[in-house]
Amino acid sequence: MDVYAYENQIYSMTALPDIATIIESMLQVTNAEIAPLVRQLSRIIERHADDLDAEIFSNILSLWDKLFVTVIKFCDADDHEHTLADTFLSHPLASLAGSLVAMQNSLCTGPGKGLAARFIDRFDALACLNGRAGIIARGALLQQMPFLDAIAPDWVAARLLPGLLDETEAAIDLMSAVAQSVAPQQPALFNTLKPAILRALEHERTDAFVREKLSGALIGAAFSIIDGNKGFALSGIECRQTLTRMPNTVLARMAWEVGYLLRERKGDVERAAYWDSAVMPFLRDFWPNDVVARTSEVSENLALLPALAGDAFERAVVQILDLVRPIQRYELSYDLDLDGGRDLISRYPRSVLKLISALLDRKARPPSDLADVVSRLLEADPLIGSDPSFWRLRQMLRAD
């Protein structure tokens, strides 16, 4: 059966019955007999779902009905060892849901035309399942929510959204599916899903992978707003309060992602322009400024942003000073990327001093290159020696 499901080229297809014969034979056996083959058969349906004009399609649809009845009997006892995020991609019931969406898509109906009459009862059957089967089926459909909402918004509002927007653990589970879809990237759907996104981000049941995906959607909405897209309904206060409650690892990853956005820009001028137009407003208006968000890991990634801001280095230093905490640094030039071919110490000695002063944990062992950095600062700006922050750095050398 794997040959028909996956087109395994190791075997010769000429010596095997054709697919029409296989499907016809599967329709004649009992549900119990077909149960061991549900994964392969659901894959066969998936492969032929978009060929509505084929002679075998009526039997494909009949096989879909037969498998649906068979699969739901095994859902509550199946796949508990997998995360829901994986189950939404691999379970036979999820495959059946995806196949039904593919069938609907093959009809090429226009926006708002609704689900096809020949499929709507099957969509309803999926959406109305209870228990774990219902979570899997609705989760698979939610992954296709942008498409379904475009052609059948009333059906989505009636069948998919109510369970998703409830304050239940099942709703949190369903957000595992939403996190893997592009729905949160679309303004209208983001606004509809926002309460569920915010709730899932703060819920202890949400795993790290899903939380990272959803926080990325939140950040994407914030940057879209900054870019002038008024369709997203997200205030700075909402975003800031939610991110404040994020686990340290998630927030640190997000700080790294901001740096990645800057790395994608080439040259000091382009990076500075992106800093001024996007990153600076984001850190000012959306990033959490509460002290609980200033962990060592978050501060470490935020500390790299000025070096990535191109000609906006000085402005970037000012922006992050209130968002970081003192942390142990082992080598300043490397840890803060002060060299990198741009010699930031010579170009911006005063700003470099501010950055180091804000970040350096004076209770920890001094960085290995502190003496060299102090010397270079003094060489770049002889008057910097009268700055109290500079004297505190020199005192760390004496303490060492």
mmCIF file of C-alpha atoms in Angstrom:
data_model
loop_
_atom_site.group_PDB
_atom_site.id
_atom_site.type_symbol
_atom_site.label_atom_id
_atom_site.label_comp_id
_atom_site.label_asym_id
_atom_site.label_seq_id
_atom_site.Cartn_x
_atom_site.Cartn_y
_atom_site.Cartn_z
ATOM 1 C CA MET A 1 0.000 0.000 0.000
ATOM 2 C CA ASP A 2 2.978 2.275 0.558
ATOM 3 C CA VAL A 3 3.648 2.139 -3.169
ATOM 4 C CA TYR A 4 0.310 3.797 -3.916
ATOM 5 C CA ALA A 5 0.595 6.221 -1.031
ATOM 6 C CA TYR A 6 4.141 7.432 -1.646
ATOM 7 C CA GLU A 7 5.010 6.288 -5.184
ATOM 8 C CA ASN A 8 7.993 4.317 -3.934
ATOM 9 C CA GLN A 9 10.132 3.931 -7.045
ATOM 10 C CA ILE A 10 11.891 0.834 -5.702
ATOM 11 C CA TYR A 11 8.961 -1.250 -6.864
ATOM 12 C CA SER A 12 7.657 -1.741 -10.375
ATOM 13 C CA MET A 13 4.170 -0.332 -10.711
ATOM 14 C CA THR A 14 3.479 -2.417 -13.823
ATOM 15 C CA ALA A 15 3.158 -5.619 -11.789
ATOM 16 C CA LEU A 16 0.609 -4.162 -9.373
ATOM 17 C CA PRO A 17 -3.148 -3.520 -9.657
ATOM 18 C CA ASP A 18 -4.071 -0.003 -10.724
ATOM 19 C CA ILE A 19 -5.153 2.542 -8.123
ATOM 20 C CA ALA A 20 -8.823 2.323 -9.127
ATOM 21 C CA THR A 21 -8.844 -1.401 -8.320
ATOM 22 C CA ILE A 22 -7.148 -0.805 -4.985
ATOM 23 C CA ILE A 23 -9.649 1.863 -3.946
ATOM 24 C CA GLU A 24 -12.594 -0.276 -5.043
ATOM 25 C CA SER A 25 -11.304 -3.185 -2.978
ATOM 26 C CA MET A 26 -10.832 -0.972 0.091
ATOM 27 C CA LEU A 27 -14.461 0.108 -0.114
ATOM 28 C CA GLN A 28 -15.541 -3.524 0.226
ATOM 29 C CA VAL A 29 -13.758 -4.312 3.502
ATOM 30 C CA THR A 30 -14.939 -3.554 7.023
ATOM 31 C CA ASN A 31 -13.786 -0.589 9.082
ATOM 32 C CA ALA A 32 -11.898 -2.895 11.418
ATOM 33 C CA GLU A 33 -10.024 -4.445 8.497
ATOM 34 C CA ILE A 34 -9.147 -1.075 7.021
ATOM 35 C CA ALA A 35 -7.965 0.430 10.317
ATOM 36 C CA PRO A 36 -4.308 -0.703 10.049
ATOM 37 C CA LEU A 37 -4.061 1.034 6.672
ATOM 38 C CA VAL A 38 -5.555 4.428 7.551
ATOM 39 C CA ARG A 39 -2.267 6.314 7.221
ATOM 40 C CA GLN A 40 -1.484 4.986 3.773
ATOM 41 C CA LEU A 41 -5.069 5.343 2.560
ATOM 42 C CA SER A 42 -5.376 8.902 3.855
ATOM 43 C CA ARG A 43 -2.198 9.671 1.950
ATOM 44 C CA ILE A 44 -3.683 8.153 -1.218
ATOM 45 C CA ILE A 45 -6.739 10.382 -0.827
ATOM 46 C CA GLU A 46 -4.459 13.367 -0.293
ATOM 47 C CA ARG A 47 -2.585 12.637 -3.516
ATOM 48 C CA HIS A 48 -5.779 12.481 -5.569
ATOM 49 C CA ALA A 49 -7.801 15.166 -3.771
ATOM 50 C CA ASP A 50 -7.351 17.871 -6.384
ATOM 51 C CA ASP A 51 -8.353 15.723 -9.380
ATOM 52 C CA LEU A 52 -12.116 16.215 -9.240
ATOM 53 C CA ASP A 53 -12.614 15.249 -12.881
ATOM 54 C CA ALA A 54 -10.907 11.867 -12.624
ATOM 55 C CA GLU A 55 -13.040 8.741 -13.004
ATOM 56 C CA ILE A 56 -11.941 7.517 -9.599
ATOM 57 C CA PHE A 57 -12.885 10.704 -7.750
ATOM 58 C CA SER A 58 -16.325 9.494 -6.674
ATOM 59 C CA ASN A 59 -14.656 6.474 -5.096
ATOM 60 C CA ILE A 60 -11.994 8.727 -3.574
ATOM 61 C CA LEU A 61 -14.799 10.643 -1.888
ATOM 62 C CA SER A 62 -16.442 7.405 -0.732
ATOM 63 C CA LEU A 63 -13.114 6.243 0.659
ATOM 64 C CA TRP A 64 -12.822 9.587 2.477
ATOM 65 C CA ASP A 65 -16.173 8.910 4.156
ATOM 66 C CA LYS A 66 -15.147 5.393 5.114
ATOM 67 C CA LEU A 67 -11.815 6.485 6.532
ATOM 68 C CA PHE A 68 -13.413 9.333 8.466
ATOM 69 C CA VAL A 69 -15.621 6.902 10.358
ATOM 70 C CA THR A 70 -12.681 4.568 10.913
ATOM 71 C CA VAL A 71 -10.125 7.136 11.993
ATOM 72 C CA ILE A 72 -12.214 8.877 14.639
ATOM 73 C CA LYS A 73 -12.489 5.594 16.524
ATOM 74 C CA PHE A 74 -8.734 5.608 17.039
ATOM 75 C CA CYS A 75 -8.008 9.300 17.669
ATOM 76 C CA ASP A 76 -8.468 9.340 21.435
ATOM 77 C CA ALA A 77 -6.023 6.474 21.834
ATOM 78 C CA ASP A 78 -3.601 7.486 19.117
ATOM 79 C CA ASP A 79 -0.648 9.887 18.895
ATOM 80 C CA HIS A 80 -0.623 11.007 22.515
ATOM 81 C CA GLU A 81 3.140 10.582 22.469
ATOM 82 C CA HIS A 82 3.404 13.363 19.864
ATOM 83 C CA THR A 83 2.933 17.072 20.419
ATOM 84 C CA LEU A 84 -0.220 18.535 18.946
ATOM 85 C CA ALA A 85 1.904 20.673 16.646
ATOM 86 C CA ASP A 86 3.275 17.456 15.109
ATOM 87 C CA THR A 87 -0.099 15.704 15.194
ATOM 88 C CA PHE A 88 -1.736 18.464 13.168
ATOM 89 C CA LEU A 89 0.756 17.662 10.420
ATOM 90 C CA SER A 90 0.878 13.873 10.554
ATOM 91 C CA HIS A 91 -2.359 12.362 11.873
ATOM 92 C CA PRO A 92 -4.646 10.622 9.333
ATOM 93 C CA LEU A 93 -7.568 12.778 10.456
ATOM 94 C CA ALA A 94 -5.507 15.892 9.794
ATOM 95 C CA SER A 95 -4.667 14.447 6.388
ATOM 96 C CA LEU A 96 -8.369 13.932 5.653
ATOM 97 C CA ALA A 97 -9.082 17.530 6.638
ATOM 98 C CA GLY A 98 -6.298 18.767 4.392
ATOM 99 C CA SER A 99 -7.598 16.655 1.514
ATOM 100 C CA LEU A 100 -11.071 18.123 1.875
ATOM 101 C CA VAL A 101 -9.628 21.633 1.743
ATOM 102 C CA ALA A 102 -7.694 20.658 -1.401
ATOM 103 C CA MET A 103 -10.910 19.381 -2.992
ATOM 104 C CA GLN A 104 -12.642 22.656 -2.200
ATOM 105 C CA ASN A 105 -9.711 24.627 -3.550
ATOM 106 C CA SER A 106 -9.834 22.709 -6.838
ATOM 107 C CA LEU A 107 -13.286 24.139 -7.506
ATOM 108 C CA CYS A 108 -11.735 27.606 -7.815
ATOM 109 C CA THR A 109 -14.713 29.333 -6.235
ATOM 110 C CA GLY A 110 -14.436 33.063 -5.670
ATOM 111 C CA PRO A 111 -14.164 34.891 -2.348
ATOM 112 C CA GLY A 112 -17.265 34.641 -0.199
ATOM 113 C CA LYS A 113 -18.934 32.001 -2.376
ATOM 114 C CA GLY A 114 -19.112 29.494 0.467
ATOM 115 C CA LEU A 115 -18.245 25.819 0.709
ATOM 116 C CA ALA A 116 -19.392 23.495 -2.060
ATOM 117 C CA ALA A 117 -22.639 21.643 -1.410
ATOM 118 C CA ARG A 118 -20.947 18.290 -1.987
ATOM 119 C CA PHE A 119 -18.345 19.053 0.697
ATOM 120 C CA ILE A 120 -20.047 21.171 3.343
ATOM 121 C CA ASP A 121 -21.489 18.259 5.326
ATOM 122 C CA ARG A 122 -18.030 16.753 5.516
ATOM 123 C CA PHE A 123 -16.559 20.063 6.705
ATOM 124 C CA ASP A 124 -19.291 20.231 9.346
ATOM 125 C CA ALA A 125 -18.551 16.671 10.439
ATOM 126 C CA LEU A 126 -14.887 17.549 10.958
ATOM 127 C CA ALA A 127 -15.609 20.775 12.806
ATOM 128 C CA CYS A 128 -18.197 19.212 15.125
ATOM 129 C CA LEU A 129 -16.130 16.286 16.400
ATOM 130 C CA ASN A 130 -15.600 16.081 20.152
ATOM 131 C CA GLY A 131 -12.600 15.094 22.255
ATOM 132 C CA ARG A 132 -9.113 14.697 20.893
ATOM 133 C CA ALA A 133 -10.495 13.886 17.456
ATOM 134 C CA GLY A 134 -12.178 17.282 17.442
ATOM 135 C CA ILE A 135 -8.961 19.034 18.445
ATOM 136 C CA ILE A 136 -7.060 17.322 15.629
ATOM 137 C CA ALA A 137 -9.728 17.946 12.991
ATOM 138 C CA ARG A 138 -10.327 21.597 13.883
ATOM 139 C CA GLY A 139 -6.613 22.170 14.259
ATOM 140 C CA ALA A 140 -5.996 20.887 10.744
ATOM 141 C CA LEU A 141 -8.747 23.150 9.419
ATOM 142 C CA LEU A 142 -7.402 26.131 11.364
ATOM 143 C CA GLN A 143 -4.090 25.734 9.586
ATOM 144 C CA GLN A 144 -6.043 26.495 6.408
ATOM 145 C CA MET A 145 -8.029 29.333 7.971
ATOM 146 C CA PRO A 146 -6.912 32.106 5.577
ATOM 147 C CA PHE A 147 -8.261 30.119 2.611
ATOM 148 C CA LEU A 148 -11.435 28.988 4.377
ATOM 149 C CA ASP A 149 -12.122 32.467 5.710
ATOM 150 C CA ALA A 150 -11.752 33.918 2.228
ATOM 151 C CA ILE A 151 -14.348 31.629 0.648
ATOM 152 C CA ALA A 152 -16.624 30.881 3.625
ATOM 153 C CA PRO A 153 -16.218 33.526 6.357
ATOM 154 C CA ASP A 154 -19.609 32.797 7.897
ATOM 155 C CA TRP A 155 -18.793 29.106 8.199
ATOM 156 C CA VAL A 156 -15.433 29.878 9.817
ATOM 157 C CA ALA A 157 -17.107 32.249 12.271
ATOM 158 C CA ALA A 158 -19.746 29.658 13.159
ATOM 159 C CA ARG A 159 -17.668 26.464 13.208
ATOM 160 C CA LEU A 160 -14.012 27.245 13.889
ATOM 161 C CA LEU A 161 -13.738 30.459 15.868
ATOM 162 C CA PRO A 162 -16.053 29.765 18.842
ATOM 163 C CA GLY A 163 -13.939 26.940 20.235
ATOM 164 C CA LEU A 164 -10.771 28.861 19.509
ATOM 165 C CA LEU A 165 -11.825 32.000 21.346
ATOM 166 C CA ASP A 166 -13.131 30.169 24.419
ATOM 167 C CA GLU A 167 -11.079 30.408 27.605
ATOM 168 C CA THR A 168 -10.418 26.668 27.743
ATOM 169 C CA GLU A 169 -7.432 24.351 27.553
ATOM 170 C CA ALA A 170 -8.792 23.043 24.260
ATOM 171 C CA ALA A 171 -8.554 26.564 22.856
ATOM 172 C CA ILE A 172 -4.920 26.734 23.953
ATOM 173 C CA ASP A 173 -4.293 23.416 22.199
ATOM 174 C CA LEU A 174 -5.864 24.722 19.006
ATOM 175 C CA MET A 175 -3.480 27.664 19.009
ATOM 176 C CA SER A 176 -0.749 25.129 18.200
ATOM 177 C CA ALA A 177 -2.355 24.904 14.774
ATOM 178 C CA VAL A 178 -2.861 28.642 14.380
ATOM 179 C CA ALA A 179 0.796 29.201 15.229
ATOM 180 C CA GLN A 180 1.817 27.119 12.195
ATOM 181 C CA SER A 181 -0.457 28.968 9.787
ATOM 182 C CA VAL A 182 -0.147 32.353 8.096
ATOM 183 C CA ALA A 183 -3.434 33.524 9.621
ATOM 184 C CA PRO A 184 -1.810 35.812 12.230
ATOM 185 C CA GLN A 185 0.050 37.598 9.426
ATOM 186 C CA GLN A 186 -3.206 38.869 7.925
ATOM 187 C CA PRO A 187 -4.576 41.995 9.633
ATOM 188 C CA ALA A 188 -8.249 40.999 9.796
ATOM 189 C CA LEU A 189 -7.513 37.499 11.078
ATOM 190 C CA PHE A 190 -4.879 38.774 13.494
ATOM 191 C CA ASN A 191 -7.414 41.153 14.996
ATOM 192 C CA THR A 192 -9.947 38.345 15.362
ATOM 193 C CA LEU A 193 -7.378 35.990 16.847
ATOM 194 C CA LYS A 194 -5.633 38.553 19.051
ATOM 195 C CA PRO A 195 -7.409 37.607 22.316
ATOM 196 C CA ALA A 196 -6.542 33.953 21.717
ATOM 197 C CA ILE A 197 -2.951 34.804 20.771
ATOM 198 C CA LEU A 198 -2.407 36.904 23.890
ATOM 199 C CA ARG A 199 -4.003 34.261 26.104
ATOM 200 C CA ALA A 200 -1.917 31.450 24.601
ATOM 201 C CA LEU A 201 1.295 33.426 24.957
ATOM 202 C CA GLU A 202 0.738 33.697 28.697
ATOM 203 C CA HIS A 203 -0.709 30.231 29.321
ATOM 204 C CA GLU A 204 1.513 27.624 30.961
ATOM 205 C CA ARG A 205 0.088 24.924 28.678
ATOM 206 C CA THR A 206 1.590 26.557 25.580
ATOM 207 C CA ASP A 207 4.868 24.909 24.630
ATOM 208 C CA ALA A 208 8.004 26.837 23.718
ATOM 209 C CA PHE A 209 7.755 26.239 19.954
ATOM 210 C CA VAL A 210 4.189 27.547 19.768
ATOM 211 C CA ARG A 211 4.941 30.488 22.043
ATOM 212 C CA GLU A 212 7.872 31.451 19.850
ATOM 213 C CA LYS A 213 5.696 31.330 16.729
ATOM 214 C CA LEU A 214 2.922 33.406 18.302
ATOM 215 C CA SER A 215 5.314 35.964 19.734
ATOM 216 C CA GLY A 216 6.748 36.270 16.240
ATOM 217 C CA ALA A 217 3.252 37.048 14.967
ATOM 218 C CA LEU A 218 2.932 39.734 17.618
ATOM 219 C CA ILE A 219 6.243 41.279 16.614
ATOM 220 C CA GLY A 220 5.285 41.050 12.948
ATOM 221 C CA ALA A 221 2.099 42.979 13.658
ATOM 222 C CA ALA A 222 4.061 45.629 15.558
ATOM 223 C CA PHE A 223 6.521 46.134 12.705
ATOM 224 C CA SER A 224 3.648 46.275 10.210
ATOM 225 C CA ILE A 225 2.006 49.021 12.252
ATOM 226 C CA ILE A 226 5.287 50.933 12.360
ATOM 227 C CA ASP A 227 5.530 50.500 8.583
ATOM 228 C CA GLY A 228 2.168 52.214 8.177
ATOM 229 C CA ASN A 229 -0.212 49.237 7.993
ATOM 230 C CA LYS A 230 -3.153 50.476 10.019
ATOM 231 C CA GLY A 231 -5.054 47.209 9.616
ATOM 232 C CA PHE A 232 -3.462 45.590 12.661
ATOM 233 C CA ALA A 233 -5.225 46.450 15.925
ATOM 234 C CA LEU A 234 -2.372 46.192 18.411
ATOM 235 C CA SER A 235 -1.411 48.902 20.866
ATOM 236 C CA GLY A 236 2.041 49.410 22.267
ATOM 237 C CA ILE A 237 0.719 48.818 25.772
ATOM 238 C CA GLU A 238 -0.845 45.473 24.785
ATOM 239 C CA CYS A 239 2.360 44.297 23.168
ATOM 240 C CA ARG A 240 4.603 45.555 25.955
ATOM 241 C CA GLN A 241 2.526 43.987 28.723
ATOM 242 C CA THR A 242 2.357 40.648 26.925
ATOM 243 C CA LEU A 243 6.071 40.520 26.162
ATOM 244 C CA THR A 244 6.870 41.410 29.762
ATOM 245 C CA ARG A 245 5.276 38.136 30.813
ATOM 246 C CA MET A 246 7.112 36.057 28.222
ATOM 247 C CA PRO A 247 9.600 33.406 29.350
ATOM 248 C CA ASN A 248 13.166 34.613 29.313
ATOM 249 C CA THR A 249 14.176 32.292 26.457
ATOM 250 C CA VAL A 250 11.399 33.561 24.192
ATOM 251 C CA LEU A 251 12.162 37.224 24.818
ATOM 252 C CA ALA A 252 15.878 36.631 24.309
ATOM 253 C CA ARG A 253 15.125 34.921 21.007
ATOM 254 C CA MET A 254 13.000 37.880 19.942
ATOM 255 C CA ALA A 255 15.837 40.277 20.755
ATOM 256 C CA TRP A 256 18.081 38.125 18.570
ATOM 257 C CA GLU A 257 15.499 38.255 15.767
ATOM 258 C CA VAL A 258 15.576 42.061 15.860
ATOM 259 C CA GLY A 259 19.313 41.834 15.334
ATOM 260 C CA TYR A 260 18.740 39.452 12.437
ATOM 261 C CA LEU A 261 16.478 42.025 10.779
ATOM 262 C CA LEU A 262 19.316 44.531 10.970
ATOM 263 C CA ARG A 263 21.846 42.015 9.645
ATOM 264 C CA GLU A 264 19.709 41.583 6.534
ATOM 265 C CA ARG A 265 20.346 45.228 5.647
ATOM 266 C CA LYS A 266 23.597 45.873 3.830
ATOM 267 C CA GLY A 267 25.826 48.814 4.642
ATOM 268 C CA ASP A 268 25.872 51.387 7.414
ATOM 269 C CA VAL A 269 23.507 53.789 5.685
ATOM 270 C CA GLU A 270 20.796 51.209 5.011
ATOM 271 C CA ARG A 271 21.059 49.787 8.509
ATOM 272 C CA ALA A 272 20.815 53.233 10.052
ATOM 273 C CA ALA A 273 17.735 54.017 7.991
ATOM 274 C CA TYR A 274 16.080 50.780 9.103
ATOM 275 C CA TRP A 275 17.012 51.465 12.711
ATOM 276 C CA ASP A 276 15.444 54.911 12.612
ATOM 277 C CA SER A 277 12.323 53.875 10.712
ATOM 278 C CA ALA A 278 11.554 50.491 12.288
ATOM 279 C CA VAL A 279 13.737 49.161 15.102
ATOM 280 C CA MET A 280 13.891 52.331 17.184
ATOM 281 C CA PRO A 281 10.087 52.854 17.153
ATOM 282 C CA PHE A 282 9.618 49.181 17.998
ATOM 283 C CA LEU A 283 11.934 49.294 21.001
ATOM 284 C CA ARG A 284 10.457 52.600 22.121
ATOM 285 C CA ASP A 285 6.764 51.801 21.727
ATOM 286 C CA PHE A 286 6.393 47.991 21.840
ATOM 287 C CA TRP A 287 9.346 46.447 23.682
ATOM 288 C CA PRO A 288 8.904 45.788 27.426
ATOM 289 C CA ASN A 289 10.705 48.293 29.640
ATOM 290 C CA ASP A 290 9.890 46.596 32.933
ATOM 291 C CA VAL A 291 12.891 45.528 34.975
ATOM 292 C CA VAL A 292 11.731 41.878 34.975
ATOM 293 C CA ALA A 293 12.317 41.767 31.212
ATOM 294 C CA ARG A 294 15.960 42.823 31.569
ATOM 295 C CA THR A 295 17.457 39.387 32.016
ATOM 296 C CA SER A 296 21.062 38.536 31.252
ATOM 297 C CA GLU A 297 20.119 36.642 28.085
ATOM 298 C CA VAL A 298 17.870 39.421 26.788
ATOM 299 C CA SER A 299 20.455 42.080 27.636
ATOM 300 C CA GLU A 300 23.167 40.107 25.865
ATOM 301 C CA ASN A 301 21.230 40.139 22.586
ATOM 302 C CA LEU A 302 20.034 43.728 22.898
ATOM 303 C CA ALA A 303 23.617 44.814 23.564
ATOM 304 C CA LEU A 304 24.566 43.723 20.040
ATOM 305 C CA LEU A 305 22.024 45.990 18.364
ATOM 306 C CA PRO A 306 24.039 49.246 18.368
ATOM 307 C CA ALA A 307 26.891 47.596 16.460
ATOM 308 C CA LEU A 308 24.320 46.434 13.893
ATOM 309 C CA ALA A 309 22.684 49.855 13.533
ATOM 310 C CA GLY A 310 25.257 51.237 11.119
ATOM 311 C CA ASP A 311 25.545 55.014 11.214
ATOM 312 C CA ALA A 312 22.820 55.105 13.878
ATOM 313 C CA PHE A 313 25.193 53.621 16.470
ATOM 314 C CA GLU A 314 24.990 56.583 18.838
ATOM 315 C CA ARG A 315 21.194 56.720 18.697
ATOM 316 C CA ALA A 316 20.993 52.974 19.180
ATOM 317 C CA VAL A 317 23.097 53.135 22.333
ATOM 318 C CA VAL A 318 20.788 55.740 23.840
ATOM 319 C CA GLN A 319 17.748 53.619 22.974
ATOM 320 C CA ILE A 320 18.875 50.410 24.647
ATOM 321 C CA LEU A 321 20.374 51.893 27.820
ATOM 322 C CA ASP A 322 17.075 51.615 29.688
ATOM 323 C CA LEU A 323 16.330 48.118 28.360
ATOM 324 C CA VAL A 324 19.381 46.219 29.589
ATOM 325 C CA ARG A 325 20.990 45.225 32.872
ATOM 326 C CA PRO A 326 24.652 44.839 33.841
ATOM 327 C CA ILE A 327 25.977 41.449 32.769
ATOM 328 C CA GLN A 328 29.317 39.711 32.862
ATOM 329 C CA ARG A 329 31.381 40.322 29.735
ATOM 330 C CA TYR A 330 34.489 38.303 28.984
ATOM 331 C CA GLU A 331 35.812 40.323 26.053
ATOM 332 C CA LEU A 332 34.256 43.694 25.251
ATOM 333 C CA SER A 333 35.404 44.081 21.659
ATOM 334 C CA TYR A 334 34.079 40.666 20.688
ATOM 335 C CA ASP A 335 30.967 40.522 22.893
ATOM 336 C CA LEU A 336 29.739 43.953 21.772
ATOM 337 C CA ASP A 337 31.154 43.697 18.229
ATOM 338 C CA LEU A 338 33.049 46.957 18.695
ATOM 339 C CA ASP A 339 35.550 46.216 15.957
ATOM 340 C CA GLY A 340 34.081 44.200 13.107
ATOM 341 C CA GLY A 341 36.043 46.253 10.583
ATOM 342 C CA ARG A 342 34.355 49.500 11.656
ATOM 343 C CA ASP A 343 36.417 50.498 14.726
ATOM 344 C CA LEU A 344 33.475 51.858 16.693
ATOM 345 C CA ILE A 345 35.715 52.847 19.593
ATOM 346 C CA SER A 346 37.586 55.385 17.453
ATOM 347 C CA ARG A 347 34.428 56.673 15.790
ATOM 348 C CA TYR A 348 32.139 56.900 18.802
ATOM 349 C CA PRO A 349 34.226 56.816 22.001
ATOM 350 C CA ARG A 350 31.648 58.561 24.182
ATOM 351 C CA SER A 351 28.799 56.307 23.069
ATOM 352 C CA VAL A 352 30.947 53.203 23.478
ATOM 353 C CA LEU A 353 31.723 54.329 27.018
ATOM 354 C CA LYS A 354 28.011 54.746 27.756
ATOM 355 C CA LEU A 355 27.288 51.278 26.371
ATOM 356 C CA ILE A 356 30.041 49.603 28.361
ATOM 357 C CA SER A 357 29.100 51.444 31.539
ATOM 358 C CA ALA A 358 25.484 50.327 31.279
ATOM 359 C CA LEU A 359 26.329 46.700 30.541
ATOM 360 C CA LEU A 360 29.381 45.877 32.596
ATOM 361 C CA ASP A 361 28.759 44.025 35.842
ATOM 362 C CA ARG A 362 31.297 45.552 38.209
ATOM 363 C CA LYS A 363 30.888 42.692 40.666
ATOM 364 C CA ALA A 364 32.144 40.216 38.097
ATOM 365 C CA ARG A 365 35.673 39.665 36.864
ATOM 366 C CA PRO A 366 36.693 42.437 34.411
ATOM 367 C CA PRO A 367 36.743 41.586 30.694
ATOM 368 C CA SER A 368 40.081 40.336 29.424
ATOM 369 C CA ASP A 369 40.495 43.271 27.041
ATOM 370 C CA LEU A 370 39.337 46.026 29.408
ATOM 371 C CA ALA A 371 42.798 47.609 29.627
ATOM 372 C CA ASP A 372 43.059 47.724 25.836
ATOM 373 C CA VAL A 373 39.569 49.242 25.496
ATOM 374 C CA VAL A 374 40.356 51.882 28.140
ATOM 375 C CA SER A 375 43.550 52.786 26.296
ATOM 376 C CA ARG A 376 41.774 53.026 22.949
ATOM 377 C CA LEU A 377 39.011 55.193 24.408
ATOM 378 C CA LEU A 378 41.576 57.611 25.794
ATOM 379 C CA GLU A 379 43.434 57.651 22.491
ATOM 380 C CA ALA A 380 40.234 58.384 20.553
ATOM 381 C CA ASP A 381 39.177 61.184 22.910
ATOM 382 C CA PRO A 382 41.773 62.453 25.410
ATOM 383 C CA LEU A 383 39.102 64.479 27.216
ATOM 384 C CA ILE A 384 37.160 61.320 28.023
ATOM 385 C CA GLY A 385 39.503 60.805 30.942
ATOM 386 C CA SER A 386 37.513 63.327 32.989
ATOM 387 C CA ASP A 387 34.256 61.404 32.575
ATOM 388 C CA PRO A 388 33.197 59.667 35.843
ATOM 389 C CA SER A 389 32.190 56.575 33.882
ATOM 390 C CA PHE A 390 35.697 56.327 32.486
ATOM 391 C CA TRP A 391 37.197 56.514 35.958
ATOM 392 C CA ARG A 392 34.952 53.711 37.132
ATOM 393 C CA LEU A 393 36.280 51.539 34.317
ATOM 394 C CA ARG A 394 39.857 52.272 35.363
ATOM 395 C CA GLN A 395 38.971 51.383 38.942
ATOM 396 C CA MET A 396 37.878 47.946 37.715
ATOM 397 C CA LEU A 397 41.372 47.491 36.311
ATOM 398 C CA ARG A 398 42.928 48.322 39.651
ATOM 399 C CA ALA A 399 40.541 45.955 41.424
ATOM 400 C CA ASP A 400 41.649 43.180 39.119
#
